[in-house]
Coordinates of C-alpha atoms and ligand atoms in Angstrom, one line a residue:
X321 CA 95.2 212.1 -28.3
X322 CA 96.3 215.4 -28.4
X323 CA 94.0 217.3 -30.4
X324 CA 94.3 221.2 -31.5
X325 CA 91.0 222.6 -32.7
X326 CA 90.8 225.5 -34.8
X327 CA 87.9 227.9 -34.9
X328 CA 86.6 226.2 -31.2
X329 CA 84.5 228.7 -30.5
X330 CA 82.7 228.3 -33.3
X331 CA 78.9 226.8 -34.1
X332 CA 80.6 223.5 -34.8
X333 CA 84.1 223.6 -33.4
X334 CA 82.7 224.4 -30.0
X335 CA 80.6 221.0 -29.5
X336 CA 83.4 219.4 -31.3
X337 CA 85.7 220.3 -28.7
X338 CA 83.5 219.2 -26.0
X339 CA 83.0 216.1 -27.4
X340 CA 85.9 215.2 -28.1
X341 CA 87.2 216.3 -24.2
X342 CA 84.5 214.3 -23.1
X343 CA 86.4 211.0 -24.4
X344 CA 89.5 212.0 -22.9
X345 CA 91.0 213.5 -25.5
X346 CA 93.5 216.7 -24.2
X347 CA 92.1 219.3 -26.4
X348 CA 93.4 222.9 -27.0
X349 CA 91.3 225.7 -28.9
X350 CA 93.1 227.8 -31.0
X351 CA 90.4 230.8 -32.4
X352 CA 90.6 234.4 -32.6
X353 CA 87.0 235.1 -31.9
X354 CA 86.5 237.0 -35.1
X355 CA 83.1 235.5 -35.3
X356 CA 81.7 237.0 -32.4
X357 CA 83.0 240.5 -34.4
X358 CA 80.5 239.8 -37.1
X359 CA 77.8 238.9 -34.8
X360 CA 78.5 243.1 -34.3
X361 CA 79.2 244.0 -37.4
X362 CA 75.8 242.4 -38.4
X363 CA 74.1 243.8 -35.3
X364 CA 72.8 240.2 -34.8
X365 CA 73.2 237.7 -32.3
X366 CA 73.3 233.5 -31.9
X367 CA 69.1 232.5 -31.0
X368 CA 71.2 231.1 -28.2
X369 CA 73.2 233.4 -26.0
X370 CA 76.7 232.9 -26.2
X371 CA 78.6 233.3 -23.3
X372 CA 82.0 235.1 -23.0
X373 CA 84.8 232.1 -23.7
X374 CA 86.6 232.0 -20.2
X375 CA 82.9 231.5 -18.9
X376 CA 82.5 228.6 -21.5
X377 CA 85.7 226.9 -20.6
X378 CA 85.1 227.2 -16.4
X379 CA 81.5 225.8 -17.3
X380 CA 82.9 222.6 -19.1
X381 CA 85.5 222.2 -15.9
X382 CA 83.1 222.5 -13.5
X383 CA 80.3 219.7 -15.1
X384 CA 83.3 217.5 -16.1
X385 CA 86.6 218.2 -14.4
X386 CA 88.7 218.5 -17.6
X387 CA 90.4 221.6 -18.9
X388 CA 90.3 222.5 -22.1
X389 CA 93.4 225.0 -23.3
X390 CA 92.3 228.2 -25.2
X391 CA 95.1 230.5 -27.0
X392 CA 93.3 233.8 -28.8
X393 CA 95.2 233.7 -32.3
X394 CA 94.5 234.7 -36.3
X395 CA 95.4 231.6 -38.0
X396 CA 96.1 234.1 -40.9
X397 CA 98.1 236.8 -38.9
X398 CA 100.3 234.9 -36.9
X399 CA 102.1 232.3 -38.4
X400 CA 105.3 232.7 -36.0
X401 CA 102.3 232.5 -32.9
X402 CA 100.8 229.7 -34.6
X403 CA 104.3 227.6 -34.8
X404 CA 105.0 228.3 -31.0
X405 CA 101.5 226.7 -29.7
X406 CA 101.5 223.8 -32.6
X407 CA 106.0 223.3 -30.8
X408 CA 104.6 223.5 -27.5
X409 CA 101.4 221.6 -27.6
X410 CA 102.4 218.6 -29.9
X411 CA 99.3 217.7 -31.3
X412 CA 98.9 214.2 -33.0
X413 CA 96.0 215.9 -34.8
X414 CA 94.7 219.7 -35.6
X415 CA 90.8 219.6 -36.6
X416 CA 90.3 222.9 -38.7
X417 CA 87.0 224.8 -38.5
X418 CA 88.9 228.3 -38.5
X419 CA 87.0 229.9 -41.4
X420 CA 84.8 232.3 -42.6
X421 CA 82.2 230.0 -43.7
X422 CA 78.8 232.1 -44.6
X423 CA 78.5 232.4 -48.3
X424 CA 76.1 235.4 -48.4
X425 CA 78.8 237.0 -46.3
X426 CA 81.9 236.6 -48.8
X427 CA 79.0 238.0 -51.8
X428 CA 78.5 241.5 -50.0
X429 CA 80.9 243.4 -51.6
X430 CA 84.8 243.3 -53.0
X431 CA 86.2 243.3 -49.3
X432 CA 84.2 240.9 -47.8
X433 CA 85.0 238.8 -50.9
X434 CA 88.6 239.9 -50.4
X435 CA 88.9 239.1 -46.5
X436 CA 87.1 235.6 -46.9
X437 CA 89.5 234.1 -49.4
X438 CA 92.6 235.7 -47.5
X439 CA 91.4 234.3 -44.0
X440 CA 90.4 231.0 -45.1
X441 CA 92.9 230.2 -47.9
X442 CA 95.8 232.2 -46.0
X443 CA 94.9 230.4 -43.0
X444 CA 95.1 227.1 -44.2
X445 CA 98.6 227.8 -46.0
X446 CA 100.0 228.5 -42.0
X447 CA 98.4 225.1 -41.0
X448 CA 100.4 223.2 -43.8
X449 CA 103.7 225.0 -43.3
X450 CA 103.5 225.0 -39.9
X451 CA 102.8 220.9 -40.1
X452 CA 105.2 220.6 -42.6
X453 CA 108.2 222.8 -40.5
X454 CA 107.2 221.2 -37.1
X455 CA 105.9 217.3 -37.5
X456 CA 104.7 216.1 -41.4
X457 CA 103.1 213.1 -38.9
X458 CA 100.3 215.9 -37.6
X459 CA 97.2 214.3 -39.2
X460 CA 94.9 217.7 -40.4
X461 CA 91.9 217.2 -40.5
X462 CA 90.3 220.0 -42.4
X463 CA 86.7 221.4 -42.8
X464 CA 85.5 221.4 -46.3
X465 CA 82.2 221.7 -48.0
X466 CA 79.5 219.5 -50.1
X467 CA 79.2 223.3 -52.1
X468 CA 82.5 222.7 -53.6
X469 CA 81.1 220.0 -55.8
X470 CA 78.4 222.2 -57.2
X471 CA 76.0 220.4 -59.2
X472 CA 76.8 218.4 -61.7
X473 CA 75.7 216.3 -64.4
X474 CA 77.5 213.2 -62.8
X475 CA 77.2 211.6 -59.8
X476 CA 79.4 213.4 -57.0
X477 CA 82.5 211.1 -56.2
X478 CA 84.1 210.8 -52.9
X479 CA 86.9 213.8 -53.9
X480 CA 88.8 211.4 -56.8
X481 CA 87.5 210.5 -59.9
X482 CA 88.5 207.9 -62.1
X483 CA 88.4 208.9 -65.6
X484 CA 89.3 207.6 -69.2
X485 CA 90.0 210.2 -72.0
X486 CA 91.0 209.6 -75.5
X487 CA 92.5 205.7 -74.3
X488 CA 94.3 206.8 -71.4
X489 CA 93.2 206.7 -67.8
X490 CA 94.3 208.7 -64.4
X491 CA 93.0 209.4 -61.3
X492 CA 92.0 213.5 -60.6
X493 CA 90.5 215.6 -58.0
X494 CA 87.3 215.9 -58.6
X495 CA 85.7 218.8 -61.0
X496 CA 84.2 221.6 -59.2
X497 CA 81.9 224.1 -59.4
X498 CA 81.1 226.0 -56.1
X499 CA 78.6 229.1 -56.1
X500 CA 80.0 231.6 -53.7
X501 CA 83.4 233.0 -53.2
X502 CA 83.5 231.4 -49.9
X503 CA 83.2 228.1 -51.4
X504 CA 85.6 229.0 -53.5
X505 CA 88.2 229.3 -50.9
X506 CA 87.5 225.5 -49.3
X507 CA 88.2 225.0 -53.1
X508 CA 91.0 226.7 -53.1
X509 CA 92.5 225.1 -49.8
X510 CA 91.7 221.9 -51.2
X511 CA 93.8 222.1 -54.1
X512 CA 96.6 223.7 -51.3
X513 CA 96.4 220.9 -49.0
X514 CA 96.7 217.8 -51.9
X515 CA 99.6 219.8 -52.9
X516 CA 101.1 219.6 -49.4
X517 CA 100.3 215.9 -48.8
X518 CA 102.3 215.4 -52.4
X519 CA 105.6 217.2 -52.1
X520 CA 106.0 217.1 -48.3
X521 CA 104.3 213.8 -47.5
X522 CA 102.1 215.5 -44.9
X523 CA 98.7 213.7 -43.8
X524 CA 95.5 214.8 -44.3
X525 CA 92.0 214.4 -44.6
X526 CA 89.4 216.8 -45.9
X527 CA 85.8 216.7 -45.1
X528 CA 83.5 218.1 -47.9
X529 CA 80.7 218.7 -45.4
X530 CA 77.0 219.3 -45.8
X531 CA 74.8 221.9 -44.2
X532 CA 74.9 220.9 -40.5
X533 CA 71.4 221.2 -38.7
X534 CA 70.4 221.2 -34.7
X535 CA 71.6 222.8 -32.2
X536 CA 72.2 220.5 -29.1
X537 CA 74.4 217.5 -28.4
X538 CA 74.8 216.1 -25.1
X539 CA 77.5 217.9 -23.8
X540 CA 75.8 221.5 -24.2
X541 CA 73.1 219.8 -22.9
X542 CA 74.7 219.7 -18.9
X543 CA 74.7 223.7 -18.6
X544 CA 73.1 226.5 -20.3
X545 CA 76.9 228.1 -20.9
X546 CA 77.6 225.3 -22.8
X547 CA 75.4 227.0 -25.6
X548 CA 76.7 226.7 -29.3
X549 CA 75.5 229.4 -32.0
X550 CA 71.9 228.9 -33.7
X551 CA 72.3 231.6 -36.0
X552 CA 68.9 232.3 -37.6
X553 CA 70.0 236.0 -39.7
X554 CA 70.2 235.8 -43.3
X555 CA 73.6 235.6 -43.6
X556 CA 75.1 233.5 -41.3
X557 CA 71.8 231.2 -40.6
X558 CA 71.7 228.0 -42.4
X559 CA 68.5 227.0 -43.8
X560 CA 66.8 223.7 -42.1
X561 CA 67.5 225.6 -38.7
X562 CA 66.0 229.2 -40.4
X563 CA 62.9 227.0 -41.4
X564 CA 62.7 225.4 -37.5
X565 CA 62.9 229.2 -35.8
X566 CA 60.5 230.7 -39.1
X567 CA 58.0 227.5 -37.7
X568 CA 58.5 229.2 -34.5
X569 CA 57.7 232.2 -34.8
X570 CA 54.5 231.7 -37.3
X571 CA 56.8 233.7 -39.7
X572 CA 56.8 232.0 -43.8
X573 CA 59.2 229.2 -44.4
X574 CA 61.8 231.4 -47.1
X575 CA 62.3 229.0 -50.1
X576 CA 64.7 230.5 -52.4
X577 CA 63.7 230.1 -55.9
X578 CA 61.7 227.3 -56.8
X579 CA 63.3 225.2 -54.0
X580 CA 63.8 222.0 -55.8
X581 CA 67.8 222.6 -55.0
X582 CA 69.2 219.5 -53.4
X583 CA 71.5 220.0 -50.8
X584 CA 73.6 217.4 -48.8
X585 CA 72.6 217.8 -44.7
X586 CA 74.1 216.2 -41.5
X587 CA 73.3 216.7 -37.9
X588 CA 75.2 218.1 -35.5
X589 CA 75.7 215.3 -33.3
X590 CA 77.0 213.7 -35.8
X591 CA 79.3 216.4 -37.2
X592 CA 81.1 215.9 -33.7
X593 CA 81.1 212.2 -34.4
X594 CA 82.7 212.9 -38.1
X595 CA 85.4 214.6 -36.3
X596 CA 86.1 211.7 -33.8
X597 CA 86.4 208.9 -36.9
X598 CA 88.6 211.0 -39.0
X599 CA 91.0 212.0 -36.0
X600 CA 91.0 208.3 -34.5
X601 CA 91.6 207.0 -37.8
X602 CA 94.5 209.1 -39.7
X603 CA 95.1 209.3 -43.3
X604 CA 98.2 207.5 -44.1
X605 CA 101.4 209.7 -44.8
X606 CA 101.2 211.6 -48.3
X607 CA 97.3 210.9 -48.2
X608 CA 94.9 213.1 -49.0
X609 CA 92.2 211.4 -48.0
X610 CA 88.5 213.5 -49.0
X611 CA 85.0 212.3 -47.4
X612 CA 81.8 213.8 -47.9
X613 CA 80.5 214.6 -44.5
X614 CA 76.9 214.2 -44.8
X615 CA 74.2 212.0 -44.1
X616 CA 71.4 212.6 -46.6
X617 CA 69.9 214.7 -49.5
X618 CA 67.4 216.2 -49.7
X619 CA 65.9 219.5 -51.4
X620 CA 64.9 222.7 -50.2
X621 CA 60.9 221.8 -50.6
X622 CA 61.5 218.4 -48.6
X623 CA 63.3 220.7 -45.9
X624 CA 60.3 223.0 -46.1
X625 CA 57.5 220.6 -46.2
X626 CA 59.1 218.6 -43.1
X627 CA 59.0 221.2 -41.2
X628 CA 55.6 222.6 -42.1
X629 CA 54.2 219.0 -41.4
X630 CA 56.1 218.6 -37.7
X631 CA 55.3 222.5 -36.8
X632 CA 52.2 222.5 -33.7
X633 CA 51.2 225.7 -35.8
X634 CA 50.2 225.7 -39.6
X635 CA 52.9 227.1 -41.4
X636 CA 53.0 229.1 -45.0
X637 CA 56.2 228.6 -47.5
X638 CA 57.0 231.3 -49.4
X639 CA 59.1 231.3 -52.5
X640 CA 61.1 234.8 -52.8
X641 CA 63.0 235.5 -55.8
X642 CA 66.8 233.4 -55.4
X643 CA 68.8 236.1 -54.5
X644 CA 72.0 233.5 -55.1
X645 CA 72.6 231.8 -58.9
X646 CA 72.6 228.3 -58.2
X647 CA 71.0 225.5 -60.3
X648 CA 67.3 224.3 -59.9
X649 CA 65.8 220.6 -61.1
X650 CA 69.2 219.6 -61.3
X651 CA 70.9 215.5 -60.8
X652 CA 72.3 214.9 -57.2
X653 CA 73.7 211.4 -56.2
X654 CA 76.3 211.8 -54.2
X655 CA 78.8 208.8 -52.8
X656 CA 79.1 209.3 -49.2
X657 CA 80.2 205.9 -47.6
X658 CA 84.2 206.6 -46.2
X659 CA 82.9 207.6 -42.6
X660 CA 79.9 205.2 -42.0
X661 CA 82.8 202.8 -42.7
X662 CA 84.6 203.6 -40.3
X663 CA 81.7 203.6 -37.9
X664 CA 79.1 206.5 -38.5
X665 CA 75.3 205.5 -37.1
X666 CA 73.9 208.9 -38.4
X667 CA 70.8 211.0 -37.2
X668 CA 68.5 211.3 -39.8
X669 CA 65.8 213.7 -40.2
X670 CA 62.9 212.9 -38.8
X671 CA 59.7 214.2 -37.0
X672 CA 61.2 213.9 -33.2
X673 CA 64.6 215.6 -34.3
X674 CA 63.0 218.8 -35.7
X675 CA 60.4 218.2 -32.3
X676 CA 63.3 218.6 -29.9
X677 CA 64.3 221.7 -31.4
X678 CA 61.2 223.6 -30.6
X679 CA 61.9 223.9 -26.7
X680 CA 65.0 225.3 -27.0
X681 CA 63.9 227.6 -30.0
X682 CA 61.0 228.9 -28.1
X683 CA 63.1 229.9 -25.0
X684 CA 64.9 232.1 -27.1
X685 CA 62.3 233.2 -29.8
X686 CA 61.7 236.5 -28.1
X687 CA 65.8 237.5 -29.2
X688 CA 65.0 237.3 -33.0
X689 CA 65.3 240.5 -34.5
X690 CA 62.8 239.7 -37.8
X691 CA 64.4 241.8 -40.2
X692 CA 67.7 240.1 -39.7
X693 CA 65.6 237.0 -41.5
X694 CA 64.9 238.6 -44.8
X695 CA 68.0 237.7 -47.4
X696 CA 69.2 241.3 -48.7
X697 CA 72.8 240.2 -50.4
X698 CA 72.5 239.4 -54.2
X699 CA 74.5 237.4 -55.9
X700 CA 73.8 239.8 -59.1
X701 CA 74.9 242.7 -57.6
X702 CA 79.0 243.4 -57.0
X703 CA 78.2 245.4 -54.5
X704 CA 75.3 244.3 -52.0
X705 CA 72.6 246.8 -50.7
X706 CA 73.1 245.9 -46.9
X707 CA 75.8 249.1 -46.6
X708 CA 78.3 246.7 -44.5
Ligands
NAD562 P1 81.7 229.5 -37.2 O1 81.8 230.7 -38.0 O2 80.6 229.3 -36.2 O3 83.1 229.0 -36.6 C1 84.3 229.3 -37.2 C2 85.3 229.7 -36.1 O4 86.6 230.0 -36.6 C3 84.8 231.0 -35.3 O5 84.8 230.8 -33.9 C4 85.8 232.0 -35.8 O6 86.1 233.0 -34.8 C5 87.1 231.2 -36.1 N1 88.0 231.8 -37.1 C6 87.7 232.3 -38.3 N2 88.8 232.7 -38.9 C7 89.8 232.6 -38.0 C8 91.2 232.9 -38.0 N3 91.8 233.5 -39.1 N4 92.0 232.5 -37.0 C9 91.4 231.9 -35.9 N5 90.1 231.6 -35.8 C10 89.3 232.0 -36.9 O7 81.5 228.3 -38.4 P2 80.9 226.8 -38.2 O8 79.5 226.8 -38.7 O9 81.3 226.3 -36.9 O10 81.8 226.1 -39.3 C11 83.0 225.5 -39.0 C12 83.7 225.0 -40.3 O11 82.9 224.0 -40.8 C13 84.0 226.0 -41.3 O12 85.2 225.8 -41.9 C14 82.8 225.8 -42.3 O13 83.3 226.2 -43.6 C15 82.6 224.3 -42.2 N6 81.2 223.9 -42.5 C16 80.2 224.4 -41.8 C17 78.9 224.0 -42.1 C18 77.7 224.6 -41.4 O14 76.6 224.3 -41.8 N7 77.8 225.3 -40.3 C19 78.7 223.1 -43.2 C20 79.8 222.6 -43.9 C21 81.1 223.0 -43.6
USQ563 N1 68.0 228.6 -48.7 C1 66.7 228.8 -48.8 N2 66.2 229.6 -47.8 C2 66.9 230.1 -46.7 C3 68.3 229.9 -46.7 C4 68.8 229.1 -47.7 O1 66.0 228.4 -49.6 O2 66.3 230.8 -45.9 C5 68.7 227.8 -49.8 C6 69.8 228.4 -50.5 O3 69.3 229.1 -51.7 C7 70.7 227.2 -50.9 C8 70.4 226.2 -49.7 O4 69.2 226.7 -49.1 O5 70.2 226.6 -52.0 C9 71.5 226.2 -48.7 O6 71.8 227.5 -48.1 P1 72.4 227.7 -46.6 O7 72.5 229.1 -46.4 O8 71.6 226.8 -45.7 O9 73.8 226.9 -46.8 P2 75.1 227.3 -47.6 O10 75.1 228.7 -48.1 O11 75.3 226.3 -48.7 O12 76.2 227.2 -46.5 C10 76.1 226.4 -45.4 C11 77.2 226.8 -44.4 C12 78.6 226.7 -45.1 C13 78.7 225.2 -45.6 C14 77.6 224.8 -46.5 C15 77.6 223.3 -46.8 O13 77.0 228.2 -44.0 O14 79.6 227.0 -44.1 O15 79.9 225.1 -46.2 O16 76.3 225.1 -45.8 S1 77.1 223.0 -48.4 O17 75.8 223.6 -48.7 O18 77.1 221.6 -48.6 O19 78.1 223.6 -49.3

């Protein structure tokens, strides 16, 4: 197939593409780098280093002999660009990662708030007009988030829910709650892209992901430029891979709050695998199809207490003060069977997963800058303390 993937160059998007390359797909990675920008804005880098994308893309030709295309463009900013590449390309699918996804980051302040709805849900409206204008038959397949969901009292559906009120039934998108303005905006875009699928017939599936953990997957394997992100700051670190590098390092395991938050998780490998099921097997025309892209729950504790029992060193958790508002002790069951039917064999957690993250984590442990670790954006606070 031929396959445009937005935000490429990203933590996910680049092993994606890879992957996906790998199994002869002709891939093209739309991405405007912005990213790496925050990596400066934050003064904080990827554990990993990143190299510079020309040097990525030459790497991945030289261990495979396939090109991948790359075109440097704001998804948000050039709509007129964007409907060029999508004219000349011809995609059969576009996978979009293109977001500012950190939550902490869109809670700094009113204009990070500001420029994470705009990018994300701005984005997201090109995609759909440009799909609409060019081809409705371009399946998107579109990045969401488990956060959407929040917590509720109810199990968590697969996106629909059936419900019956006062004698009458119907068929609804499920309720959500999300807990940052960045979740928000996936909110936001999913609500935008049901609409699309209903008046213009347009295809598309959305994938309420869960936090993705690991690093490595065998294509970044062949060739140290073949690198993806393992962001381990505050902001932009995720929390099974903070807890590995904090093992690390002999530094506490950060629990926020009382840790008995349950959180939906997947690993990386098979985030790429996610991405090759959906795109092999399209929603139908005027579909909006929604799976929840995770493997298994579990909460903050569990994460912790895994960890601490795999770690070669003994490791301390430490519960600091929540700087989010989020639920504790609360119900999770969530319905996650749409892509283990159509083929998933997940990763689960386990003692050698978290094991084979320790080589690569130690290489790099001397490129941690520890303050970067401790959480300073509060969810209280309209305006965060970190002076961004
Ligand atoms: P990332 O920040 O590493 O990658 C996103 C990429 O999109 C970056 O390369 C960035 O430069 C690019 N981008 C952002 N805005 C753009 C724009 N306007 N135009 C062009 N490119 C733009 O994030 P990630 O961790 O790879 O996440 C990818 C997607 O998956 C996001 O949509 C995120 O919400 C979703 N997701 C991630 C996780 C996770 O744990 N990492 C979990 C669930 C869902
Ligand atoms: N947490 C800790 N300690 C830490 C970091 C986080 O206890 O050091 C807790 C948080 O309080 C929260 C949970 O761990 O309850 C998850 O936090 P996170 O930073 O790992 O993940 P989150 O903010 O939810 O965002 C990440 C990605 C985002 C994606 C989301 C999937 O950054 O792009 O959408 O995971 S989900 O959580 O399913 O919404």
């Amino acid at each position: 197939m031929r396959i445009i993937v937005l935000g490429g160059d990203g933590f996910c998007g680049w092993p994606t593409s890879l992957y996906l390359s790998d199994r002869g797909h002709d891939v093209t990675i739309l991405d405007n780098l912005s990213r790496r920008n925050i990596d400066n804005e934050l003064e904080v880098q990827s554990l990993t280093p990143i190299t510079p994308i020309g040097e990525r893309l030459r790497a991945w030709h030289e261990v495979s002999g396939r090109e991948i295309g790359f075109i440097n463009l704001d998804l948000a900013n050039e709509y007129d660009r964007l409907v060029r590449v999508i004219e000349e390309v011809q995609p059969e699918a576009i996978v979009h990662f293109a977001e500012q996804r950190a939550a902490p980051y869109s809670m700094v302040d009113r204009k990070h708030a500001v420029y994470t709805q705009v990018n994300n849900v701005v984005g997201t409206m090109n995609v759909l007009y440009a799909i609409a204008e060019i081809n409705p038959d371009i399946h998107l397949v579109k990045l969401g988030t488990m956060g959407a969901y929040g917590e509720p009292n109810i199990d968590i559906e697969e996106g629909w829910l059936e419900i019956e009120h006062k004698g009458r039934k119907d068929r609804v998108l499920f309720p959500k709650r999300p807990g940052s303005f960045y979740h928000l905006s996936k909110v936001h875009d999913s609500h935008n892209i049901e609409f699309a699928c209903r008046i213009w017939g347009i295809r598309a599936t959305d994938l309420n992901q869960g936090i993705v953990y690991g690093q490595q997957t065998p294509e970044t394997e062949r060739d140290d430029r073949l690198a993806t992100r393992y962001d381990y700051d505050a902001v932009f670190g995720t929390v099974l891979n903070r807890f590995v590098i904090q093992s690390v390092l002999g530094l506490p395991l950060m629990v926020y709050g009382n840790g008995s938050q349950v959180r939906g998780i997947i690993e990386i490998r098979d985030t790429v695998r996610c991405l090759e099921l959906a795109c092999e097997n399209p929603a139908d025309r005027g579909e909006f199809r929604v799976f929840n892209q995770m493997t298994q729950s579990l909460s903050i504790t569990q994460m912790a207490q895994t960890i601490a029992r795999v770690s070669p060193q003994k490791v301390e958790v430490e519960h600091l003060a929540n700087p989010r508002v989020e639920e504790e002790g609360h119900h999770y069951n969530v319905v996650h069977s749409g892509l283990f039917e159509l083929g998933l064999d997940p990763h689960m957690l386990s003692d050698t997963l978290i094991e084979s993250l320790f080589e690569i984590t130690k290489r790099y442990a001397y490129r941690v800058r520890p303050e970067a670790m401790i959480p300073t954006i509060d969810w209280r606070r309209a305006a965060s303390q970190i002076g961004l």
